[in-house]
Amino acid sequence: MKTLNIIALILFSLIILVTIISILFKYHNEKLMTIIKNLESSKNEYDEKLKNKYDLIIKIIKTVETKYKVESKVFEDAKKTEGNINSKNEKIFTKCYSEIHQIIEDNPKVRETKAFKKDLSDYDNNELHILSLRTFHNKYVLIYNNMVKKFPYNIIFKVRKYKLETLIEGKEIDESFNNDLEV
């Protein structure tokens, strides 16, 4: 009778232990899945905003080239990136934008065009949104990558075959950023 009680106690303890482990595993897995969803949504939105940035810069370039008869090698480089829009090409877009601002300073008539002003404003707003998305994404990449090193997440990573994420690099806001919200 005593051995039967001991076996029942051991079985009951094992059932409780397995239940607790499965509850903890589910909790940590849900926490990890939330972070992964944030990463995926921010990356998708970031890619969409990069595409929008490309569209805006091409629109501005076409305006500058047709109305003001200005040509540039940087503009040609930006046009060539059409099929390969990523964070690495962002430097080319930034160079284009700097050159466009130089053209604006050299030609006062350019500043007077409402459509041109709107395009520049849209570009600035898009750039600010990209910066926010990059910051948001990088925050969750750091959290995600730090989880890999901790128990029980390291087990979940191995079981689910997750890989480390990389940060999105880019320029951050500097003092020359043209922002109407400055205080």
PDB file of C-alpha atoms in Angstrom:
ATOM      1  CA  MET A   1       0.000   0.000   0.000  1.00  0.00           C
ATOM      2  CA  LYS A   2       2.822   2.391   0.823  1.00  0.00           C
ATOM      3  CA  THR A   3       4.535   1.775  -2.524  1.00  0.00           C
ATOM      4  CA  LEU A   4       1.258   2.489  -4.303  1.00  0.00           C
ATOM      5  CA  ASN A   5       0.962   5.809  -2.426  1.00  0.00           C
ATOM      6  CA  ILE A   6       4.558   6.696  -3.287  1.00  0.00           C
ATOM      7  CA  ILE A   7       4.007   5.910  -6.981  1.00  0.00           C
ATOM      8  CA  ALA A   8       0.781   7.971  -6.975  1.00  0.00           C
ATOM      9  CA  LEU A   9       2.603  10.876  -5.278  1.00  0.00           C
ATOM     10  CA  ILE A  10       5.439  10.714  -7.825  1.00  0.00           C
ATOM     11  CA  LEU A  11       2.951  10.601 -10.735  1.00  0.00           C
ATOM     12  CA  PHE A  12       0.974  13.499  -9.287  1.00  0.00           C
ATOM     13  CA  SER A  13       4.195  15.505  -8.804  1.00  0.00           C
ATOM     14  CA  LEU A  14       5.256  14.780 -12.389  1.00  0.00           C
ATOM     15  CA  ILE A  15       1.859  15.848 -13.727  1.00  0.00           C
ATOM     16  CA  ILE A  16       2.044  19.109 -11.753  1.00  0.00           C
ATOM     17  CA  LEU A  17       5.630  19.701 -12.926  1.00  0.00           C
ATOM     18  CA  VAL A  18       4.779  19.053 -16.593  1.00  0.00           C
ATOM     19  CA  THR A  19       1.727  21.332 -16.299  1.00  0.00           C
ATOM     20  CA  ILE A  20       3.787  24.161 -14.785  1.00  0.00           C
ATOM     21  CA  ILE A  21       6.509  23.761 -17.418  1.00  0.00           C
ATOM     22  CA  SER A  22       3.977  23.787 -20.262  1.00  0.00           C
ATOM     23  CA  ILE A  23       2.263  26.891 -18.841  1.00  0.00           C
ATOM     24  CA  LEU A  24       5.615  28.688 -18.523  1.00  0.00           C
ATOM     25  CA  PHE A  25       6.630  27.572 -22.020  1.00  0.00           C
ATOM     26  CA  LYS A  26       3.360  28.885 -23.443  1.00  0.00           C
ATOM     27  CA  TYR A  27       3.724  32.202 -21.580  1.00  0.00           C
ATOM     28  CA  HIS A  28       7.286  32.751 -22.780  1.00  0.00           C
ATOM     29  CA  ASN A  29       6.422  31.637 -26.294  1.00  0.00           C
ATOM     30  CA  GLU A  30       3.553  34.157 -26.468  1.00  0.00           C
ATOM     31  CA  LYS A  31       5.877  36.895 -25.233  1.00  0.00           C
ATOM     32  CA  LEU A  32       8.380  35.955 -27.922  1.00  0.00           C
ATOM     33  CA  MET A  33       5.693  35.809 -30.616  1.00  0.00           C
ATOM     34  CA  THR A  34       4.560  39.331 -29.692  1.00  0.00           C
ATOM     35  CA  ILE A  35       8.088  40.611 -30.213  1.00  0.00           C
ATOM     36  CA  ILE A  36       8.384  38.741 -33.513  1.00  0.00           C
ATOM     37  CA  LYS A  37       5.092  40.249 -34.718  1.00  0.00           C
ATOM     38  CA  ASN A  38       6.349  43.726 -33.786  1.00  0.00           C
ATOM     39  CA  LEU A  39       9.560  43.061 -35.710  1.00  0.00           C
ATOM     40  CA  GLU A  40       7.755  41.812 -38.791  1.00  0.00           C
ATOM     41  CA  SER A  41       5.209  44.631 -38.852  1.00  0.00           C
ATOM     42  CA  SER A  42       7.860  47.311 -38.331  1.00  0.00           C
ATOM     43  CA  LYS A  43      10.079  45.793 -41.040  1.00  0.00           C
ATOM     44  CA  ASN A  44       7.170  45.610 -43.492  1.00  0.00           C
ATOM     45  CA  GLU A  45       6.116  49.170 -42.776  1.00  0.00           C
ATOM     46  CA  TYR A  46       9.750  50.306 -43.006  1.00  0.00           C
ATOM     47  CA  ASP A  47      10.067  48.701 -46.447  1.00  0.00           C
ATOM     48  CA  GLU A  48       6.823  50.385 -47.521  1.00  0.00           C
ATOM     49  CA  LYS A  49       8.068  53.781 -46.346  1.00  0.00           C
ATOM     50  CA  LEU A  50      11.376  53.237 -48.149  1.00  0.00           C
ATOM     51  CA  LYS A  51       9.438  52.565 -51.344  1.00  0.00           C
ATOM     52  CA  ASN A  52       7.433  55.719 -50.677  1.00  0.00           C
ATOM     53  CA  LYS A  53      10.698  57.609 -50.124  1.00  0.00           C
ATOM     54  CA  TYR A  54      11.958  56.389 -53.486  1.00  0.00           C
ATOM     55  CA  ASP A  55       8.724  57.428 -55.204  1.00  0.00           C
ATOM     56  CA  LEU A  56       8.852  60.884 -53.627  1.00  0.00           C
ATOM     57  CA  ILE A  57      12.505  61.492 -54.480  1.00  0.00           C
ATOM     58  CA  ILE A  58      11.936  60.392 -58.092  1.00  0.00           C
ATOM     59  CA  LYS A  59       8.933  62.721 -58.321  1.00  0.00           C
ATOM     60  CA  ILE A  60      11.011  65.617 -56.974  1.00  0.00           C
ATOM     61  CA  ILE A  61      13.897  64.755 -59.328  1.00  0.00           C
ATOM     62  CA  LYS A  62      11.565  64.742 -62.331  1.00  0.00           C
ATOM     63  CA  THR A  63      10.225  68.148 -61.305  1.00  0.00           C
ATOM     64  CA  VAL A  64      13.725  69.554 -60.917  1.00  0.00           C
ATOM     65  CA  GLU A  65      14.902  68.094 -64.219  1.00  0.00           C
ATOM     66  CA  THR A  66      11.909  69.182 -66.292  1.00  0.00           C
ATOM     67  CA  LYS A  67      11.039  72.572 -64.846  1.00  0.00           C
ATOM     68  CA  TYR A  68      14.479  73.795 -63.848  1.00  0.00           C
ATOM     69  CA  LYS A  69      16.646  71.936 -66.400  1.00  0.00           C
ATOM     70  CA  VAL A  70      19.039  70.586 -63.784  1.00  0.00           C
ATOM     71  CA  GLU A  71      20.793  67.256 -64.243  1.00  0.00           C
ATOM     72  CA  SER A  72      22.989  65.362 -61.835  1.00  0.00           C
ATOM     73  CA  LYS A  73      24.878  62.084 -61.563  1.00  0.00           C
ATOM     74  CA  VAL A  74      23.351  61.573 -58.122  1.00  0.00           C
ATOM     75  CA  PHE A  75      19.885  61.812 -59.652  1.00  0.00           C
ATOM     76  CA  GLU A  76      20.827  59.134 -62.182  1.00  0.00           C
ATOM     77  CA  ASP A  77      22.133  56.890 -59.382  1.00  0.00           C
ATOM     78  CA  ALA A  78      18.822  57.267 -57.546  1.00  0.00           C
ATOM     79  CA  LYS A  79      16.859  56.324 -60.649  1.00  0.00           C
ATOM     80  CA  LYS A  80      18.945  53.161 -61.061  1.00  0.00           C
ATOM     81  CA  THR A  81      17.947  51.864 -57.607  1.00  0.00           C
ATOM     82  CA  GLU A  82      14.323  51.264 -58.620  1.00  0.00           C
ATOM     83  CA  GLY A  83      14.371  47.469 -58.369  1.00  0.00           C
ATOM     84  CA  ASN A  84      16.657  47.423 -55.326  1.00  0.00           C
ATOM     85  CA  ILE A  85      15.140  49.685 -52.697  1.00  0.00           C
ATOM     86  CA  ASN A  86      16.667  48.970 -49.285  1.00  0.00           C
ATOM     87  CA  SER A  87      18.308  50.727 -46.371  1.00  0.00           C
ATOM     88  CA  LYS A  88      21.706  50.690 -48.122  1.00  0.00           C
ATOM     89  CA  ASN A  89      20.323  52.811 -50.971  1.00  0.00           C
ATOM     90  CA  GLU A  90      19.041  55.322 -48.471  1.00  0.00           C
ATOM     91  CA  LYS A  91      22.397  57.117 -48.647  1.00  0.00           C
ATOM     92  CA  ILE A  92      21.838  57.786 -52.339  1.00  0.00           C
ATOM     93  CA  PHE A  93      18.417  59.264 -51.594  1.00  0.00           C
ATOM     94  CA  THR A  94      19.950  61.434 -48.874  1.00  0.00           C
ATOM     95  CA  LYS A  95      22.559  62.730 -51.336  1.00  0.00           C
ATOM     96  CA  CYS A  96      19.770  63.514 -53.810  1.00  0.00           C
ATOM     97  CA  TYR A  97      17.833  65.352 -51.152  1.00  0.00           C
ATOM     98  CA  SER A  98      20.918  67.385 -50.196  1.00  0.00           C
ATOM     99  CA  GLU A  99      21.493  68.269 -53.824  1.00  0.00           C
ATOM    100  CA  ILE A 100      17.846  69.263 -54.216  1.00  0.00           C
ATOM    101  CA  HIS A 101      18.196  71.599 -51.239  1.00  0.00           C
ATOM    102  CA  GLN A 102      21.285  73.091 -52.856  1.00  0.00           C
ATOM    103  CA  ILE A 103      19.265  73.684 -56.026  1.00  0.00           C
ATOM    104  CA  ILE A 104      16.539  75.350 -53.962  1.00  0.00           C
ATOM    105  CA  GLU A 105      19.080  77.703 -52.396  1.00  0.00           C
ATOM    106  CA  ASP A 106      20.544  78.541 -55.806  1.00  0.00           C
ATOM    107  CA  ASN A 107      17.145  79.084 -57.496  1.00  0.00           C
ATOM    108  CA  PRO A 108      14.689  81.178 -55.484  1.00  0.00           C
ATOM    109  CA  LYS A 109      11.875  80.485 -57.986  1.00  0.00           C
ATOM    110  CA  VAL A 110      11.899  76.812 -56.984  1.00  0.00           C
ATOM    111  CA  ARG A 111      10.816  77.658 -53.445  1.00  0.00           C
ATOM    112  CA  GLU A 112       7.697  79.422 -54.667  1.00  0.00           C
ATOM    113  CA  THR A 113       6.091  76.343 -56.267  1.00  0.00           C
ATOM    114  CA  LYS A 114       3.321  74.958 -54.031  1.00  0.00           C
ATOM    115  CA  ALA A 115       3.464  71.448 -55.486  1.00  0.00           C
ATOM    116  CA  PHE A 116       7.225  71.359 -54.981  1.00  0.00           C
ATOM    117  CA  LYS A 117       6.849  72.533 -51.385  1.00  0.00           C
ATOM    118  CA  LYS A 118       4.241  69.833 -50.769  1.00  0.00           C
ATOM    119  CA  ASP A 119       6.514  67.145 -52.216  1.00  0.00           C
ATOM    120  CA  LEU A 120       9.379  68.293 -49.997  1.00  0.00           C
ATOM    121  CA  SER A 121       7.075  68.360 -46.978  1.00  0.00           C
ATOM    122  CA  ASP A 122       5.829  64.850 -47.788  1.00  0.00           C
ATOM    123  CA  TYR A 123       9.421  63.685 -48.121  1.00  0.00           C
ATOM    124  CA  ASP A 124      10.346  65.209 -44.735  1.00  0.00           C
ATOM    125  CA  ASN A 125       7.326  63.588 -43.076  1.00  0.00           C
ATOM    126  CA  ASN A 126       8.154  60.252 -44.675  1.00  0.00           C
ATOM    127  CA  GLU A 127      11.772  60.591 -43.515  1.00  0.00           C
ATOM    128  CA  LEU A 128      10.617  61.241 -39.955  1.00  0.00           C
ATOM    129  CA  HIS A 129       8.343  58.206 -40.118  1.00  0.00           C
ATOM    130  CA  ILE A 130      11.246  56.070 -41.388  1.00  0.00           C
ATOM    131  CA  LEU A 131      13.384  57.272 -38.500  1.00  0.00           C
ATOM    132  CA  SER A 132      10.650  56.348 -36.012  1.00  0.00           C
ATOM    133  CA  LEU A 133      10.169  52.916 -37.580  1.00  0.00           C
ATOM    134  CA  ARG A 134      13.912  52.274 -37.599  1.00  0.00           C
ATOM    135  CA  THR A 135      14.140  53.195 -33.910  1.00  0.00           C
ATOM    136  CA  PHE A 136      11.128  51.023 -33.054  1.00  0.00           C
ATOM    137  CA  HIS A 137      12.463  48.081 -35.066  1.00  0.00           C
ATOM    138  CA  ASN A 138      15.969  48.338 -33.615  1.00  0.00           C
ATOM    139  CA  LYS A 139      14.571  48.448 -30.077  1.00  0.00           C
ATOM    140  CA  TYR A 140      12.759  45.156 -30.613  1.00  0.00           C
ATOM    141  CA  VAL A 141      15.743  43.621 -32.389  1.00  0.00           C
ATOM    142  CA  LEU A 142      17.827  44.285 -29.281  1.00  0.00           C
ATOM    143  CA  ILE A 143      15.164  42.799 -27.021  1.00  0.00           C
ATOM    144  CA  TYR A 144      14.769  39.785 -29.312  1.00  0.00           C
ATOM    145  CA  ASN A 145      18.508  39.149 -29.616  1.00  0.00           C
ATOM    146  CA  ASN A 146      19.008  39.485 -25.863  1.00  0.00           C
ATOM    147  CA  MET A 147      16.288  36.896 -25.269  1.00  0.00           C
ATOM    148  CA  VAL A 148      18.348  34.330 -27.167  1.00  0.00           C
ATOM    149  CA  LYS A 149      20.849  34.293 -24.344  1.00  0.00           C
ATOM    150  CA  LYS A 150      18.305  33.707 -21.577  1.00  0.00           C
ATOM    151  CA  PHE A 151      16.600  30.593 -20.327  1.00  0.00           C
ATOM    152  CA  PRO A 152      13.898  29.431 -21.367  1.00  0.00           C
ATOM    153  CA  TYR A 153      13.964  31.505 -24.559  1.00  0.00           C
ATOM    154  CA  ASN A 154      17.160  29.858 -25.761  1.00  0.00           C
ATOM    155  CA  ILE A 155      15.314  26.517 -25.761  1.00  0.00           C
ATOM    156  CA  ILE A 156      12.388  28.009 -27.695  1.00  0.00           C
ATOM    157  CA  PHE A 157      14.832  29.518 -30.216  1.00  0.00           C
ATOM    158  CA  LYS A 158      16.487  26.148 -30.785  1.00  0.00           C
ATOM    159  CA  VAL A 159      13.206  24.242 -31.030  1.00  0.00           C
ATOM    160  CA  ARG A 160      11.621  26.744 -33.438  1.00  0.00           C
ATOM    161  CA  LYS A 161      14.888  27.359 -35.332  1.00  0.00           C
ATOM    162  CA  TYR A 162      14.708  31.139 -35.017  1.00  0.00           C
ATOM    163  CA  LYS A 163      17.667  33.230 -36.127  1.00  0.00           C
ATOM    164  CA  LEU A 164      19.160  36.425 -34.788  1.00  0.00           C
ATOM    165  CA  GLU A 165      17.847  39.646 -36.302  1.00  0.00           C
ATOM    166  CA  THR A 166      19.986  42.512 -37.561  1.00  0.00           C
ATOM    167  CA  LEU A 167      19.623  46.193 -36.837  1.00  0.00           C
ATOM    168  CA  ILE A 168      18.533  48.618 -39.527  1.00  0.00           C
ATOM    169  CA  GLU A 169      21.216  51.205 -40.040  1.00  0.00           C
ATOM    170  CA  GLY A 170      20.560  54.726 -41.190  1.00  0.00           C
ATOM    171  CA  LYS A 171      21.092  58.355 -40.546  1.00  0.00           C
ATOM    172  CA  GLU A 172      19.546  59.780 -37.441  1.00  0.00           C
ATOM    173  CA  ILE A 173      18.046  63.215 -36.998  1.00  0.00           C
ATOM    174  CA  ASP A 174      20.602  65.965 -37.006  1.00  0.00           C
ATOM    175  CA  GLU A 175      20.305  69.687 -36.598  1.00  0.00           C
ATOM    176  CA  SER A 176      19.866  70.267 -40.316  1.00  0.00           C
ATOM    177  CA  PHE A 177      16.737  68.099 -40.510  1.00  0.00           C
ATOM    178  CA  ASN A 178      13.930  70.303 -41.810  1.00  0.00           C
ATOM    179  CA  ASN A 179      11.109  69.734 -39.342  1.00  0.00           C
ATOM    180  CA  ASP A 180       8.134  72.008 -38.719  1.00  0.00           C
ATOM    181  CA  LEU A 181       7.556  70.484 -35.274  1.00  0.00           C
ATOM    182  CA  GLU A 182      10.738  71.894 -33.765  1.00  0.00           C
ATOM    183  CA  VAL A 183      10.189  73.727 -30.514  1.00  0.00           C
TER     184      VAL A 183
END
